[in-house]
Backbone as XML, in Angstrom:
<?xml version="1.0"?>
<chain id="A" units="angstrom">
  <residue number="1" name="MET">
    <atom name="N" x="-9.578" y="-8.143" z="1.029"/>
    <atom name="CA" x="-9.304" y="-9.294" z="0.191"/>
    <atom name="C" x="-10.585" y="-10.041" z="-0.142"/>
  </residue>
  <residue number="2" name="LYS">
    <atom name="N" x="-11.652" y="-9.721" z="0.569"/>
    <atom name="CA" x="-12.918" y="-10.375" z="0.281"/>
    <atom name="C" x="-13.570" y="-9.811" z="-0.964"/>
  </residue>
  <residue number="3" name="ASP">
    <atom name="N" x="-13.173" y="-8.620" z="-1.365"/>
    <atom name="CA" x="-13.736" y="-7.967" z="-2.541"/>
    <atom name="C" x="-12.870" y="-8.284" z="-3.750"/>
  </residue>
  <residue number="4" name="GLU">
    <atom name="N" x="-13.074" y="-9.456" z="-4.301"/>
    <atom name="CA" x="-12.210" y="-9.951" z="-5.372"/>
    <atom name="C" x="-12.269" y="-9.079" z="-6.627"/>
  </residue>
  <residue number="5" name="VAL">
    <atom name="N" x="-13.444" y="-8.617" z="-6.998"/>
    <atom name="CA" x="-13.578" y="-7.809" z="-8.215"/>
    <atom name="C" x="-12.765" y="-6.526" z="-8.094"/>
  </residue>
  <residue number="6" name="ARG">
    <atom name="N" x="-12.893" y="-5.829" z="-6.969"/>
    <atom name="CA" x="-12.163" y="-4.582" z="-6.778"/>
    <atom name="C" x="-10.662" y="-4.843" z="-6.701"/>
  </residue>
  <residue number="7" name="THR">
    <atom name="N" x="-10.264" y="-5.863" z="-5.967"/>
    <atom name="CA" x="-8.842" y="-6.185" z="-5.818"/>
    <atom name="C" x="-8.215" y="-6.514" z="-7.173"/>
  </residue>
  <residue number="8" name="LEU">
    <atom name="N" x="-8.903" y="-7.315" z="-7.963"/>
    <atom name="CA" x="-8.368" y="-7.668" z="-9.280"/>
    <atom name="C" x="-8.335" y="-6.458" z="-10.213"/>
  </residue>
  <residue number="9" name="THR">
    <atom name="N" x="-9.279" y="-5.543" z="-10.060"/>
    <atom name="CA" x="-9.276" y="-4.328" z="-10.870"/>
    <atom name="C" x="-8.060" y="-3.466" z="-10.541"/>
  </residue>
  <residue number="10" name="TYR">
    <atom name="N" x="-7.764" y="-3.317" z="-9.248"/>
    <atom name="CA" x="-6.556" y="-2.583" z="-8.842"/>
    <atom name="C" x="-5.307" y="-3.265" z="-9.394"/>
  </residue>
  <residue number="11" name="ARG">
    <atom name="N" x="-5.241" y="-4.570" z="-9.236"/>
    <atom name="CA" x="-4.072" y="-5.318" z="-9.709"/>
    <atom name="C" x="-3.880" y="-5.135" z="-11.209"/>
  </residue>
  <residue number="12" name="ASN">
    <atom name="N" x="-4.946" y="-5.340" z="-11.963"/>
    <atom name="CA" x="-4.853" y="-5.230" z="-13.418"/>
    <atom name="C" x="-4.461" y="-3.819" z="-13.844"/>
  </residue>
  <residue number="13" name="SER">
    <atom name="N" x="-4.988" y="-2.827" z="-13.164"/>
    <atom name="CA" x="-4.651" y="-1.440" z="-13.477"/>
    <atom name="C" x="-3.166" y="-1.175" z="-13.257"/>
  </residue>
  <residue number="14" name="MET">
    <atom name="N" x="-2.636" y="-1.675" z="-12.149"/>
    <atom name="CA" x="-1.215" y="-1.473" z="-11.856"/>
    <atom name="C" x="-0.339" y="-2.244" z="-12.835"/>
  </residue>
  <residue number="15" name="TYR">
    <atom name="N" x="-0.703" y="-3.473" z="-13.118"/>
    <atom name="CA" x="0.113" y="-4.295" z="-14.009"/>
    <atom name="C" x="0.083" y="-3.782" z="-15.444"/>
  </residue>
  <residue number="16" name="HIS">
    <atom name="N" x="-1.036" y="-3.201" z="-15.868"/>
    <atom name="CA" x="-1.146" y="-2.691" z="-17.227"/>
    <atom name="C" x="-0.544" y="-1.288" z="-17.377"/>
  </residue>
  <residue number="17" name="ASN">
    <atom name="N" x="-0.157" y="-0.695" z="-16.266"/>
    <atom name="CA" x="0.459" y="0.635" z="-16.289"/>
    <atom name="C" x="1.803" y="0.617" z="-15.570"/>
  </residue>
  <residue number="18" name="ARG">
    <atom name="N" x="2.560" y="-0.423" z="-15.818"/>
    <atom name="CA" x="3.861" y="-0.593" z="-15.164"/>
    <atom name="C" x="4.772" y="0.615" z="-15.372"/>
  </residue>
  <residue number="19" name="HIS">
    <atom name="N" x="4.622" y="1.278" z="-16.496"/>
    <atom name="CA" x="5.465" y="2.440" z="-16.781"/>
    <atom name="C" x="5.260" y="3.559" z="-15.754"/>
  </residue>
  <residue number="20" name="LEU">
    <atom name="N" x="4.113" y="3.590" z="-15.099"/>
    <atom name="CA" x="3.851" y="4.602" z="-14.070"/>
    <atom name="C" x="4.482" y="4.234" z="-12.722"/>
  </residue>
  <residue number="21" name="PHE">
    <atom name="N" x="4.800" y="2.961" z="-12.533"/>
    <atom name="CA" x="5.364" y="2.481" z="-11.272"/>
    <atom name="C" x="6.868" y="2.231" z="-11.339"/>
  </residue>
  <residue number="22" name="LYS">
    <atom name="N" x="7.382" y="2.028" z="-12.535"/>
    <atom name="CA" x="8.799" y="1.673" z="-12.697"/>
    <atom name="C" x="9.704" y="2.701" z="-12.017"/>
  </residue>
  <residue number="23" name="ASP">
    <atom name="N" x="10.515" y="2.203" z="-11.086"/>
    <atom name="CA" x="11.520" y="2.994" z="-10.369"/>
    <atom name="C" x="10.932" y="4.127" z="-9.519"/>
  </residue>
  <residue number="24" name="LYS">
    <atom name="N" x="9.674" y="4.038" z="-9.161"/>
    <atom name="CA" x="9.031" y="5.059" z="-8.329"/>
    <atom name="C" x="8.985" y="4.601" z="-6.869"/>
  </residue>
  <residue number="25" name="VAL">
    <atom name="N" x="8.806" y="5.580" z="-5.976"/>
    <atom name="CA" x="8.567" y="5.303" z="-4.566"/>
    <atom name="C" x="7.065" y="5.420" z="-4.347"/>
  </residue>
  <residue number="26" name="VAL">
    <atom name="N" x="6.472" y="4.395" z="-3.754"/>
    <atom name="CA" x="5.033" y="4.351" z="-3.537"/>
    <atom name="C" x="4.753" y="4.334" z="-2.040"/>
  </residue>
  <residue number="27" name="LEU">
    <atom name="N" x="3.855" y="5.226" z="-1.606"/>
    <atom name="CA" x="3.413" y="5.260" z="-0.214"/>
    <atom name="C" x="1.964" y="4.784" z="-0.184"/>
  </residue>
  <residue number="28" name="ASP">
    <atom name="N" x="1.732" y="3.658" z="0.463"/>
    <atom name="CA" x="0.396" y="3.080" z="0.582"/>
    <atom name="C" x="-0.121" y="3.390" z="1.979"/>
  </residue>
  <residue number="29" name="VAL">
    <atom name="N" x="-0.925" y="4.449" z="2.084"/>
    <atom name="CA" x="-1.464" y="4.875" z="3.374"/>
    <atom name="C" x="-2.747" y="4.099" z="3.637"/>
  </residue>
  <residue number="30" name="GLY">
    <atom name="N" x="-2.818" y="3.470" z="4.795"/>
    <atom name="CA" x="-3.964" y="2.621" z="5.117"/>
    <atom name="C" x="-3.809" y="1.268" z="4.444"/>
  </residue>
  <residue number="31" name="SER">
    <atom name="N" x="-2.600" y="0.740" z="4.492"/>
    <atom name="CA" x="-2.256" y="-0.446" z="3.709"/>
    <atom name="C" x="-2.986" y="-1.722" z="4.119"/>
  </residue>
  <residue number="32" name="GLY">
    <atom name="N" x="-3.480" y="-1.784" z="5.335"/>
    <atom name="CA" x="-4.244" y="-2.972" z="5.750"/>
    <atom name="C" x="-3.465" y="-4.250" z="5.552"/>
  </residue>
  <residue number="33" name="THR">
    <atom name="N" x="-3.945" y="-5.104" z="4.650"/>
    <atom name="CA" x="-3.295" y="-6.396" z="4.406"/>
    <atom name="C" x="-2.010" y="-6.251" z="3.604"/>
  </residue>
  <residue number="34" name="GLY">
    <atom name="N" x="-1.822" y="-5.110" z="2.948"/>
    <atom name="CA" x="-0.631" y="-4.881" z="2.146"/>
    <atom name="C" x="-0.747" y="-5.366" z="0.711"/>
  </residue>
  <residue number="35" name="ILE">
    <atom name="N" x="-1.937" y="-5.772" z="0.304"/>
    <atom name="CA" x="-2.103" y="-6.325" z="-1.041"/>
    <atom name="C" x="-1.773" y="-5.306" z="-2.124"/>
  </residue>
  <residue number="36" name="LEU">
    <atom name="N" x="-2.185" y="-4.041" z="-1.932"/>
    <atom name="CA" x="-1.877" y="-3.028" z="-2.943"/>
    <atom name="C" x="-0.387" y="-2.704" z="-2.959"/>
  </residue>
  <residue number="37" name="SER">
    <atom name="N" x="0.248" y="-2.770" z="-1.807"/>
    <atom name="CA" x="1.705" y="-2.585" z="-1.742"/>
    <atom name="C" x="2.418" y="-3.665" z="-2.538"/>
  </residue>
  <residue number="38" name="MET">
    <atom name="N" x="1.953" y="-4.883" z="-2.400"/>
    <atom name="CA" x="2.559" y="-5.996" z="-3.144"/>
    <atom name="C" x="2.358" y="-5.812" z="-4.647"/>
  </residue>
  <residue number="39" name="PHE">
    <atom name="N" x="1.177" y="-5.363" z="-5.057"/>
    <atom name="CA" x="0.928" y="-5.117" z="-6.476"/>
    <atom name="C" x="1.863" y="-4.030" z="-7.001"/>
  </residue>
  <residue number="40" name="ALA">
    <atom name="N" x="2.049" y="-2.962" z="-6.212"/>
    <atom name="CA" x="2.927" y="-1.869" z="-6.637"/>
    <atom name="C" x="4.361" y="-2.372" z="-6.803"/>
  </residue>
  <residue number="41" name="ALA">
    <atom name="N" x="4.810" y="-3.194" z="-5.874"/>
    <atom name="CA" x="6.161" y="-3.754" z="-5.959"/>
    <atom name="C" x="6.306" y="-4.620" z="-7.205"/>
  </residue>
  <residue number="42" name="LYS">
    <atom name="N" x="5.325" y="-5.459" z="-7.457"/>
    <atom name="CA" x="5.380" y="-6.325" z="-8.639"/>
    <atom name="C" x="5.255" y="-5.532" z="-9.926"/>
  </residue>
  <residue number="43" name="ALA">
    <atom name="N" x="4.655" y="-4.345" z="-9.847"/>
    <atom name="CA" x="4.517" y="-3.491" z="-11.029"/>
    <atom name="C" x="5.801" y="-2.720" z="-11.322"/>
  </residue>
  <residue number="44" name="GLY">
    <atom name="N" x="6.797" y="-2.826" z="-10.419"/>
    <atom name="CA" x="8.095" y="-2.235" z="-10.710"/>
    <atom name="C" x="8.540" y="-1.092" z="-9.821"/>
  </residue>
  <residue number="45" name="ALA">
    <atom name="N" x="7.779" y="-0.785" z="-8.776"/>
    <atom name="CA" x="8.197" y="0.284" z="-7.872"/>
    <atom name="C" x="9.532" y="-0.083" z="-7.231"/>
  </residue>
  <residue number="46" name="LYS">
    <atom name="N" x="10.428" y="0.906" z="-7.088"/>
    <atom name="CA" x="11.740" y="0.606" z="-6.491"/>
    <atom name="C" x="11.648" y="0.519" z="-4.969"/>
  </residue>
  <residue number="47" name="LEU">
    <atom name="N" x="10.645" y="1.204" z="-4.392"/>
    <atom name="CA" x="10.437" y="1.175" z="-2.949"/>
    <atom name="C" x="8.949" y="1.350" z="-2.671"/>
  </residue>
  <residue number="48" name="VAL">
    <atom name="N" x="8.425" y="0.495" z="-1.807"/>
    <atom name="CA" x="7.023" y="0.600" z="-1.407"/>
    <atom name="C" x="6.979" y="0.684" z="0.112"/>
  </residue>
  <residue number="49" name="ILE">
    <atom name="N" x="6.293" y="1.705" z="0.600"/>
    <atom name="CA" x="6.142" y="1.905" z="2.043"/>
    <atom name="C" x="4.659" y="1.766" z="2.363"/>
  </residue>
  <residue number="50" name="GLY">
    <atom name="N" x="4.331" y="0.786" z="3.180"/>
    <atom name="CA" x="2.945" y="0.574" z="3.596"/>
    <atom name="C" x="2.760" y="1.061" z="5.020"/>
  </residue>
  <residue number="51" name="VAL">
    <atom name="N" x="1.781" y="1.918" z="5.228"/>
    <atom name="CA" x="1.504" y="2.463" z="6.558"/>
    <atom name="C" x="0.065" y="2.115" z="6.908"/>
  </residue>
  <residue number="52" name="SER">
    <atom name="N" x="-0.105" y="1.372" z="7.977"/>
    <atom name="CA" x="-1.457" y="1.008" z="8.387"/>
    <atom name="C" x="-1.948" y="1.953" z="9.479"/>
  </residue>
  <residue number="53" name="TYR">
    <atom name="N" x="-3.225" y="2.005" z="9.638"/>
    <atom name="CA" x="-3.869" y="2.874" z="10.618"/>
    <atom name="C" x="-3.359" y="2.581" z="12.030"/>
  </residue>
  <residue number="54" name="ILE">
    <atom name="N" x="-3.155" y="1.341" z="12.353"/>
    <atom name="CA" x="-2.710" y="0.963" z="13.701"/>
    <atom name="C" x="-1.315" y="1.514" z="13.982"/>
  </residue>
  <residue number="55" name="MET">
    <atom name="N" x="-0.470" y="1.612" z="12.957"/>
    <atom name="CA" x="0.874" y="2.166" z="13.145"/>
    <atom name="C" x="0.792" y="3.643" z="13.515"/>
  </residue>
  <residue number="56" name="VAL">
    <atom name="N" x="-0.139" y="4.355" z="12.890"/>
    <atom name="CA" x="-0.328" y="5.770" z="13.192"/>
    <atom name="C" x="-0.818" y="5.929" z="14.628"/>
  </residue>
  <residue number="57" name="LEU">
    <atom name="N" x="-1.760" y="5.107" z="15.038"/>
    <atom name="CA" x="-2.267" y="5.167" z="16.410"/>
    <atom name="C" x="-1.164" y="4.881" z="17.424"/>
  </residue>
  <residue number="58" name="LEU">
    <atom name="N" x="-0.338" y="3.905" z="17.139"/>
    <atom name="CA" x="0.760" y="3.567" z="18.043"/>
    <atom name="C" x="1.735" y="4.728" z="18.165"/>
  </residue>
  <residue number="59" name="LEU">
    <atom name="N" x="2.070" y="5.366" z="17.057"/>
    <atom name="CA" x="2.964" y="6.512" z="17.072"/>
    <atom name="C" x="2.357" y="7.654" z="17.894"/>
  </residue>
  <residue number="60" name="LEU">
    <atom name="N" x="1.073" y="7.935" z="17.696"/>
    <atom name="CA" x="0.405" y="8.992" z="18.461"/>
    <atom name="C" x="0.399" y="8.663" z="19.953"/>
  </residue>
  <residue number="61" name="TYR">
    <atom name="N" x="0.146" y="7.402" z="20.271"/>
    <atom name="CA" x="0.122" y="6.991" z="21.674"/>
    <atom name="C" x="1.506" y="7.191" z="22.306"/>
  </residue>
  <residue number="62" name="ARG">
    <atom name="N" x="2.540" y="6.775" z="21.612"/>
    <atom name="CA" x="3.899" y="6.906" z="22.151"/>
    <atom name="C" x="4.285" y="8.375" z="22.291"/>
  </residue>
  <residue number="63" name="THR">
    <atom name="N" x="3.856" y="9.216" z="21.353"/>
    <atom name="CA" x="4.149" y="10.630" z="21.422"/>
    <atom name="C" x="3.441" y="11.262" z="22.631"/>
  </residue>
  <residue number="64" name="ALA">
    <atom name="N" x="2.173" y="10.929" z="22.808"/>
    <atom name="CA" x="1.403" y="11.467" z="23.939"/>
    <atom name="C" x="1.959" y="10.974" z="25.267"/>
  </residue>
  <residue number="65" name="GLU">
    <atom name="N" x="2.441" y="9.754" z="25.267"/>
    <atom name="CA" x="2.994" y="9.154" z="26.487"/>
    <atom name="C" x="4.250" y="9.897" z="26.945"/>
  </residue>
  <residue number="66" name="ASN">
    <atom name="N" x="4.999" y="10.450" z="25.996"/>
    <atom name="CA" x="6.245" y="11.140" z="26.302"/>
    <atom name="C" x="6.055" y="12.626" z="26.602"/>
  </residue>
  <residue number="67" name="MET">
    <atom name="N" x="4.847" y="13.110" z="26.556"/>
    <atom name="CA" x="4.594" y="14.547" z="26.814"/>
    <atom name="C" x="4.487" y="14.812" z="28.299"/>
  </residue>
</chain>
């Protein structure tokens, strides 16, 4: 979020291409703050799934713990 120019470029790109997001499912891998997920939702995606790196680590840890 500190990189305002890049963030606004992503936002503008998504908003100006709403036809590519309308009624689509979007997977945001490495979602971090979720800002791109929010842009995708506002651009018309029917479902947005944000997956952060920490969630993957937690899943791996739980899987290893059960072995």
